[in-house]
PDB file of C-alpha atoms in Angstrom:
ATOM      1  CA  SER A   1      87.829 132.833 248.675  1.00 95.00           C
ATOM      2  CA  VAL A   2      91.099 131.414 249.970  1.00 95.00           C
ATOM      3  CA  GLU A   3      92.049 128.519 252.232  1.00 96.00           C
ATOM      4  CA  GLY A   4      95.352 127.472 253.718  1.00 96.00           C
ATOM      5  CA  MET A   5      97.363 126.988 256.887  1.00 96.00           C
ATOM      6  CA  GLY A   6      98.458 129.689 259.315  1.00 91.00           C
ATOM      7  CA  ARG A   7     100.864 129.702 262.239  1.00 90.00           C
ATOM      8  CA  VAL A   8      99.851 131.169 265.611  1.00 87.00           C
ATOM      9  CA  VAL A   9     102.407 133.834 266.584  1.00 80.00           C
ATOM     10  CA  THR A  10     101.204 134.922 270.053  1.00 81.00           C
ATOM     11  CA  GLY A  11      99.419 133.469 273.067  1.00 86.00           C
ATOM     12  CA  PRO A  12      99.340 129.979 274.581  1.00 90.00           C
ATOM     13  CA  ARG A  13      99.023 128.283 271.147  1.00 88.00           C
ATOM     14  CA  ARG A  14     102.064 130.070 269.741  1.00 89.00           C
ATOM     15  CA  GLY A  15     103.802 128.047 267.055  1.00 91.00           C
ATOM     16  CA  ARG A  16     100.822 125.817 266.273  1.00 92.00           C
ATOM     17  CA  LEU A  17      99.639 125.418 262.673  1.00 95.00           C
ATOM     18  CA  VAL A  18      95.881 125.827 262.175  1.00 95.00           C
ATOM     19  CA  PRO A  19      93.621 125.844 259.091  1.00 97.00           C
ATOM     20  CA  ILE A  20      92.477 129.299 257.968  1.00 96.00           C
ATOM     21  CA  ALA A  21      89.919 130.448 255.399  1.00 97.00           C
ATOM     22  CA  VAL A  22      88.580 133.809 254.199  1.00 96.00           C
ATOM     23  CA  ASP A  23      85.708 134.593 251.834  1.00 96.00           C
ATOM     24  CA  LEU A  24      85.118 138.154 250.642  1.00 95.00           C
ATOM     25  CA  PHE A  25      82.444 139.931 248.622  1.00 96.00           C
ATOM     26  CA  TYR A  26      83.246 143.366 247.184  1.00 93.00           C
ATOM     27  CA  SER A  27      80.903 146.110 245.964  1.00 94.00           C
ATOM     28  CA  SER A  28      81.983 149.461 244.540  1.00 92.00           C
ATOM     29  CA  VAL A  29      81.117 152.696 246.360  1.00 89.00           C
ATOM     30  CA  GLY A  30      82.627 155.128 243.864  1.00 87.00           C
ATOM     31  CA  PRO A  31      83.963 155.447 240.325  1.00 88.00           C
ATOM     32  CA  ALA A  32      87.234 153.922 239.196  1.00 87.00           C
ATOM     33  CA  HIS A  33      90.159 156.346 239.211  1.00 88.00           C
ATOM     34  CA  SER A  34      92.989 156.392 236.677  1.00 84.00           C
ATOM     35  CA  VAL A  35      95.672 158.858 235.670  1.00 74.00           C
ATOM     36  CA  GLY A  36      95.648 157.469 232.115  1.00 68.00           C
ATOM     37  CA  GLU A  37      98.515 156.085 230.097  1.00 63.00           C
ATOM     38  CA  GLN A  38     101.911 156.459 231.722  1.00 59.00           C
ATOM     39  CA  THR A  39     105.142 157.573 230.059  1.00 57.00           C
ATOM     40  CA  ILE A  40     107.363 156.341 232.896  1.00 59.00           C
ATOM     41  CA  GLU A  41     110.169 154.171 231.549  1.00 63.00           C
ATOM     42  CA  GLY A  42     109.522 150.491 232.210  1.00 58.00           C
ATOM     43  CA  HIS A  43     105.773 150.989 232.749  1.00 58.00           C
ATOM     44  CA  SER A  44     104.551 150.604 229.202  1.00 60.00           C
ATOM     45  CA  ALA A  45     104.045 148.017 226.482  1.00 60.00           C
ATOM     46  CA  ALA A  46     104.461 148.366 222.723  1.00 64.00           C
ATOM     47  CA  PHE A  47     101.407 146.365 221.672  1.00 63.00           C
ATOM     48  CA  TYR A  48      98.783 146.878 224.415  1.00 61.00           C
ATOM     49  CA  SER A  49      97.747 149.260 227.140  1.00 67.00           C
ATOM     50  CA  ALA A  50      99.608 149.009 230.461  1.00 66.00           C
ATOM     51  CA  ASN A  51      97.177 151.351 232.217  1.00 73.00           C
ATOM     52  CA  ARG A  52      95.873 150.822 235.760  1.00 80.00           C
ATOM     53  CA  TYR A  53      93.035 152.035 237.937  1.00 86.00           C
ATOM     54  CA  GLU A  54      91.835 151.944 241.545  1.00 90.00           C
ATOM     55  CA  GLN A  55      88.310 151.986 242.957  1.00 91.00           C
ATOM     56  CA  PRO A  56      86.897 152.400 246.503  1.00 91.00           C
ATOM     57  CA  CYS A  57      84.838 149.424 247.668  1.00 92.00           C
ATOM     58  CA  LYS A  58      82.945 148.007 250.582  1.00 93.00           C
ATOM     59  CA  VAL A  59      83.704 144.435 251.566  1.00 94.00           C
ATOM     60  CA  ARG A  60      81.941 141.830 253.674  1.00 96.00           C
ATOM     61  CA  GLY A  61      82.693 138.208 254.415  1.00 96.00           C
ATOM     62  CA  HIS A  62      83.835 135.627 256.938  1.00 96.00           C
ATOM     63  CA  GLN A  63      87.158 134.504 258.291  1.00 95.00           C
ATOM     64  CA  LYS A  64      87.814 131.163 259.943  1.00 95.00           C
ATOM     65  CA  VAL A  65      90.778 130.276 262.138  1.00 93.00           C
ATOM     66  CA  GLY A  66      90.708 126.704 263.371  1.00 91.00           C
ATOM     67  CA  ASP A  67      87.161 126.073 264.560  1.00 90.00           C
ATOM     68  CA  SER A  68      86.348 129.762 265.137  1.00 92.00           C
ATOM     69  CA  ALA A  69      84.470 131.702 262.423  1.00 94.00           C
ATOM     70  CA  VAL A  70      83.766 135.453 262.476  1.00 96.00           C
ATOM     71  CA  GLY A  71      81.721 137.572 260.072  1.00 97.00           C
ATOM     72  CA  PHE A  72      82.813 141.122 259.264  1.00 93.00           C
ATOM     73  CA  GLU A  73      82.317 144.085 256.957  1.00 93.00           C
ATOM     74  CA  GLY A  74      84.542 147.023 256.149  1.00 90.00           C
ATOM     75  CA  TRP A  75      86.280 148.948 253.398  1.00 89.00           C
ATOM     76  CA  GLY A  76      88.506 147.891 250.528  1.00 89.00           C
ATOM     77  CA  GLU A  77      90.245 149.145 247.410  1.00 91.00           C
ATOM     78  CA  ARG A  78      90.241 147.584 243.970  1.00 89.00           C
ATOM     79  CA  ASP A  79      93.731 147.870 242.488  1.00 86.00           C
ATOM     80  CA  HIS A  80      93.588 146.720 238.866  1.00 85.00           C
ATOM     81  CA  SER A  81      97.011 146.631 237.221  1.00 80.00           C
ATOM     82  CA  TRP A  82      98.412 144.838 234.208  1.00 76.00           C
ATOM     83  CA  GLY A  83     101.355 145.025 231.873  1.00 72.00           C
ATOM     84  CA  PRO A  84     105.072 145.451 232.628  1.00 72.00           C
ATOM     85  CA  ARG A  85     106.232 147.182 235.785  1.00 74.00           C
ATOM     86  CA  ARG A  86     109.660 148.407 236.802  1.00 77.00           C
ATOM     87  CA  TRP A  87     109.730 147.651 240.523  1.00 86.00           C
ATOM     88  CA  ASN A  88     113.151 149.149 241.298  1.00 88.00           C
ATOM     89  CA  MET A  89     111.672 152.110 243.126  1.00 90.00           C
ATOM     90  CA  GLU A  90     110.424 153.211 246.532  1.00 94.00           C
ATOM     91  CA  TRP A  91     106.796 154.019 247.251  1.00 95.00           C
ATOM     92  CA  ARG A  92     104.343 155.118 249.944  1.00 96.00           C
ATOM     93  CA  PHE A  93     100.751 154.109 249.234  1.00 95.00           C
ATOM     94  CA  LEU A  94      97.915 155.203 251.538  1.00 96.00           C
ATOM     95  CA  VAL A  95      94.207 154.365 251.243  1.00 95.00           C
ATOM     96  CA  VAL A  96      91.610 155.444 253.829  1.00 94.00           C
ATOM     97  CA  HIS A  97      87.814 155.342 253.781  1.00 91.00           C
ATOM     98  CA  SER A  98      84.784 156.379 255.793  1.00 87.00           C
ATOM     99  CA  ASP A  99      81.071 156.785 255.180  1.00 85.00           C
ATOM    100  CA  VAL A 100      81.648 160.388 254.081  1.00 83.00           C
ATOM    101  CA  GLN A 101      84.991 160.300 252.272  1.00 85.00           C
ATOM    102  CA  SER A 102      87.427 158.065 250.396  1.00 90.00           C
ATOM    103  CA  LEU A 103      90.965 158.911 249.392  1.00 93.00           C
ATOM    104  CA  GLN A 104      94.153 157.414 248.062  1.00 94.00           C
ATOM    105  CA  GLY A 105      97.549 159.108 247.983  1.00 95.00           C
ATOM    106  CA  VAL A 106     100.767 157.712 246.523  1.00 94.00           C
ATOM    107  CA  ARG A 107     104.324 159.010 246.219  1.00 94.00           C
ATOM    108  CA  VAL A 108     106.726 156.961 244.087  1.00 92.00           C
ATOM    109  CA  ASN A 109     110.474 157.684 244.231  1.00 90.00           C
ATOM    110  CA  PHE A 110     112.493 156.557 241.230  1.00 82.00           C
ATOM    111  CA  ASP A 111     115.707 157.977 242.684  1.00 77.00           C
ATOM    112  CA  PRO A 112     116.484 160.524 245.452  1.00 71.00           C
ATOM    113  CA  ASP A 113     115.733 163.443 243.115  1.00 78.00           C
ATOM    114  CA  ALA A 114     112.767 162.168 241.081  1.00 82.00           C
ATOM    115  CA  TYR A 115     109.279 161.289 242.293  1.00 88.00           C
ATOM    116  CA  ALA A 116     105.659 161.220 241.141  1.00 88.00           C
ATOM    117  CA  ASP A 117     102.508 161.936 243.194  1.00 92.00           C
ATOM    118  CA  VAL A 118      99.157 160.384 242.232  1.00 90.00           C
ATOM    119  CA  GLY A 119      95.864 159.587 243.911  1.00 93.00           C
ATOM    120  CA  TYR A 120      92.263 160.680 244.281  1.00 94.00           C
ATOM    121  CA  LEU A 121      89.849 162.360 246.660  1.00 94.00           C
ATOM    122  CA  GLY A 122      86.496 160.569 246.460  1.00 88.00           C
ATOM    123  CA  ARG A 123      83.935 163.303 245.877  1.00 77.00           C
ATOM    124  CA  ASN A 124      81.424 164.208 243.203  1.00 76.00           C
ATOM    125  CA  PRO A 125      83.248 164.656 240.933  1.00 85.00           C
ATOM    126  CA  THR A 126      86.389 162.760 241.949  1.00 88.00           C
ATOM    127  CA  GLN A 127      89.431 165.006 242.353  1.00 91.00           C
ATOM    128  CA  HIS A 128      92.995 164.082 241.423  1.00 92.00           C
ATOM    129  CA  PHE A 129      95.678 164.612 244.051  1.00 94.00           C
ATOM    130  CA  VAL A 130      98.546 166.676 242.657  1.00 94.00           C
ATOM    131  CA  GLU A 131     100.723 166.594 245.784  1.00 96.00           C
ATOM    132  CA  CYS A 132     101.182 163.748 248.298  1.00 97.00           C
ATOM    133  CA  GLU A 133     103.590 164.450 251.161  1.00 96.00           C
ATOM    134  CA  PHE A 134     104.510 161.796 253.758  1.00 97.00           C
ATOM    135  CA  GLU A 135     106.303 162.931 256.919  1.00 96.00           C
ATOM    136  CA  LEU A 136     106.865 159.628 258.693  1.00 95.00           C
ATOM    137  CA  ASP A 137     109.002 158.418 261.569  1.00 94.00           C
ATOM    138  CA  TYR A 138     110.433 155.028 260.543  1.00 93.00           C
ATOM    139  CA  ARG A 139     111.282 152.404 263.144  1.00 92.00           C
ATOM    140  CA  ASP A 140     112.960 149.840 260.929  1.00 91.00           C
ATOM    141  CA  GLU A 141     113.827 147.428 263.751  1.00 90.00           C
ATOM    142  CA  ASP A 142     110.250 147.353 265.064  1.00 89.00           C
ATOM    143  CA  VAL A 143     107.976 145.192 262.921  1.00 85.00           C
ATOM    144  CA  VAL A 144     105.073 145.607 265.369  1.00 84.00           C
ATOM    145  CA  ASP A 145     105.217 149.435 265.268  1.00 88.00           C
ATOM    146  CA  PRO A 146     107.096 150.254 262.044  1.00 90.00           C
ATOM    147  CA  TYR A 147     106.066 153.860 261.450  1.00 91.00           C
ATOM    148  CA  SER A 148     103.867 156.799 262.397  1.00 92.00           C
ATOM    149  CA  GLY A 149     103.638 160.418 261.326  1.00 96.00           C
ATOM    150  CA  ARG A 150     101.738 162.822 259.138  1.00 97.00           C
ATOM    151  CA  VAL A 151     100.479 163.110 255.583  1.00 97.00           C
ATOM    152  CA  ARG A 152      99.412 166.134 253.564  1.00 97.00           C
ATOM    153  CA  PHE A 153      97.619 165.753 250.237  1.00 97.00           C
ATOM    154  CA  VAL A 154      96.556 168.567 247.876  1.00 97.00           C
ATOM    155  CA  ALA A 155      93.794 168.051 245.305  1.00 95.00           C
ATOM    156  CA  GLU A 156      93.621 169.748 241.904  1.00 93.00           C
ATOM    157  CA  ASP A 157      90.957 172.170 243.163  1.00 93.00           C
ATOM    158  CA  GLY A 158      93.217 173.234 246.056  1.00 94.00           C
ATOM    159  CA  THR A 159      91.531 171.134 248.756  1.00 94.00           C
ATOM    160  CA  VAL A 160      94.049 170.060 251.413  1.00 95.00           C
ATOM    161  CA  VAL A 161      93.659 166.793 253.324  1.00 94.00           C
ATOM    162  CA  ALA A 162      96.137 166.441 256.195  1.00 96.00           C
ATOM    163  CA  GLY A 163      96.382 164.540 259.429  1.00 96.00           C
ATOM    164  CA  HIS A 164      98.166 162.002 261.604  1.00 96.00           C
ATOM    165  CA  LEU A 165      98.709 158.301 260.893  1.00 95.00           C
ATOM    166  CA  LEU A 166      99.037 155.557 263.491  1.00 94.00           C
ATOM    167  CA  ALA A 167      99.854 151.939 262.584  1.00 93.00           C
ATOM    168  CA  ILE A 168      97.474 149.418 264.191  1.00 92.00           C
ATOM    169  CA  ALA A 169      98.239 146.000 262.696  1.00 90.00           C
ATOM    170  CA  PRO A 170     101.399 145.689 260.554  1.00 90.00           C
ATOM    171  CA  ALA A 171     102.803 142.954 258.330  1.00 89.00           C
ATOM    172  CA  GLU A 172     106.148 142.502 256.569  1.00 91.00           C
ATOM    173  CA  ILE A 173     106.463 141.113 253.041  1.00 91.00           C
ATOM    174  CA  ASP A 174     109.473 139.742 251.162  1.00 94.00           C
ATOM    175  CA  ALA A 175     109.435 141.354 247.698  1.00 93.00           C
ATOM    176  CA  SER A 176     113.111 140.745 246.860  1.00 94.00           C
ATOM    177  CA  HIS A 177     112.196 138.583 243.840  1.00 93.00           C
ATOM    178  CA  ALA A 178     110.387 141.499 242.144  1.00 90.00           C
ATOM    179  CA  PHE A 179     113.488 143.685 241.774  1.00 91.00           C
ATOM    180  CA  GLU A 180     116.116 143.550 239.040  1.00 88.00           C
ATOM    181  CA  PRO A 181     118.542 142.340 240.206  1.00 91.00           C
ATOM    182  CA  PRO A 182     116.804 140.610 243.187  1.00 93.00           C
ATOM    183  CA  GLN A 183     117.622 142.423 246.436  1.00 93.00           C
ATOM    184  CA  PRO A 184     116.155 142.945 249.910  1.00 93.00           C
ATOM    185  CA  SER A 185     113.973 145.907 250.818  1.00 94.00           C
ATOM    186  CA  LEU A 186     111.773 146.971 253.720  1.00 94.00           C
ATOM    187  CA  TYR A 187     108.298 146.281 252.335  1.00 95.00           C
ATOM    188  CA  ARG A 188     105.647 146.727 255.023  1.00 94.00           C
ATOM    189  CA  ARG A 189     101.887 147.143 255.109  1.00 93.00           C
ATOM    190  CA  ALA A 190      99.812 148.163 258.094  1.00 93.00           C
ATOM    191  CA  LEU A 191      96.215 148.801 258.997  1.00 94.00           C
ATOM    192  CA  VAL A 192      96.278 152.469 260.037  1.00 95.00           C
ATOM    193  CA  ARG A 193      94.089 155.042 261.739  1.00 95.00           C
ATOM    194  CA  PHE A 194      94.039 158.460 260.057  1.00 96.00           C
ATOM    195  CA  THR A 195      93.039 161.372 262.305  1.00 95.00           C
ATOM    196  CA  PRO A 196      92.344 164.478 260.194  1.00 94.00           C
ATOM    197  CA  ASP A 197      93.501 167.927 261.213  1.00 94.00           C
ATOM    198  CA  GLY A 198      90.783 170.226 262.465  1.00 85.00           C
ATOM    199  CA  GLY A 199      88.641 167.494 263.986  1.00 83.00           C
ATOM    200  CA  GLY A 200      86.365 164.991 262.391  1.00 84.00           C
ATOM    201  CA  ALA A 201      86.006 161.268 262.953  1.00 88.00           C
ATOM    202  CA  PRO A 202      89.132 159.122 262.458  1.00 92.00           C
ATOM    203  CA  MET A 203      89.249 157.017 259.304  1.00 92.00           C
ATOM    204  CA  LEU A 204      90.632 153.525 258.829  1.00 93.00           C
ATOM    205  CA  GLY A 205      92.746 152.318 255.954  1.00 93.00           C
ATOM    206  CA  TRP A 206      96.162 150.932 255.210  1.00 93.00           C
ATOM    207  CA  LEU A 207      99.625 152.212 254.409  1.00 95.00           C
ATOM    208  CA  GLU A 208     102.022 150.299 252.176  1.00 95.00           C
ATOM    209  CA  ILE A 209     105.694 151.299 252.084  1.00 96.00           C
ATOM    210  CA  ASN A 210     108.642 149.907 250.141  1.00 95.00           C
ATOM    211  CA  ARG A 211     112.071 151.345 251.000  1.00 94.00           C
ATOM    212  CA  PHE A 212     115.743 150.583 250.439  1.00 93.00           C
ATOM    213  CA  PRO A 213     117.298 152.014 253.637  1.00 87.00           C
ATOM    214  CA  HIS A 214     120.825 151.011 252.560  1.00 85.00           C
ATOM    215  CA  GLY A 215     120.484 152.025 248.935  1.00 86.00           C
ATOM    216  CA  MET A 216     119.087 150.316 245.868  1.00 84.00           C
ATOM    217  CA  ILE A 217     121.143 148.189 243.491  1.00 82.00           C
ATOM    218  CA  LEU A 218     120.352 149.393 239.982  1.00 74.00           C
ATOM    219  CA  ASP A 219     119.906 147.142 236.984  1.00 65.00           C
ATOM    220  CA  GLU A 220     122.289 147.118 234.029  1.00 60.00           C
ATOM    221  CA  GLU A 221     120.371 149.975 232.403  1.00 58.00           C
ATOM    222  CA  GLY A 222     121.006 152.215 235.442  1.00 53.00           C
TER     223      GLY A 222
END
């Protein structure tokens, strides 16, 4: 549960501050997924595990804006991380769910020539993704419609999941404090609609992207 104040950004009450509150209840709908201990520099600890895992969930709850309260239910993702992290990198992180399928695909770029692909295809048993390609059209000046394009993921058994992404409700986040040294980036999340190739019902989820369009300032270690 969380409570606070929010500012109206559109409509006749634009600019007004109103009280907001959200309460959520999560329940798992699949096993936790992990790629195990990582050997990536900066993502480890000498005295304890710095592992992480994700897990598909369903979520229900209420949101209140001013005097208006609305109940809802939908999908979520448990992202359980701990330990040190080297944030000086770019990433594309997609999660989508439906009643018949869950998936997560991530590509992390450490520099222009080095990247890692991870993720899962929620089946029985769960499959690891071994390839996660993002072919996106970036509109950096448009916060309301920041990107669209295609993704293509390949699971370890050869299954291919591909389709088109469309941003529905985006948000921009300032993550400059997380980098070493602190520096600006384009860090955006958006509720997205994923339409799979070959037909099938569209799936909802979200896409998180962190980019350094003008280059990344490296730390003293390079």
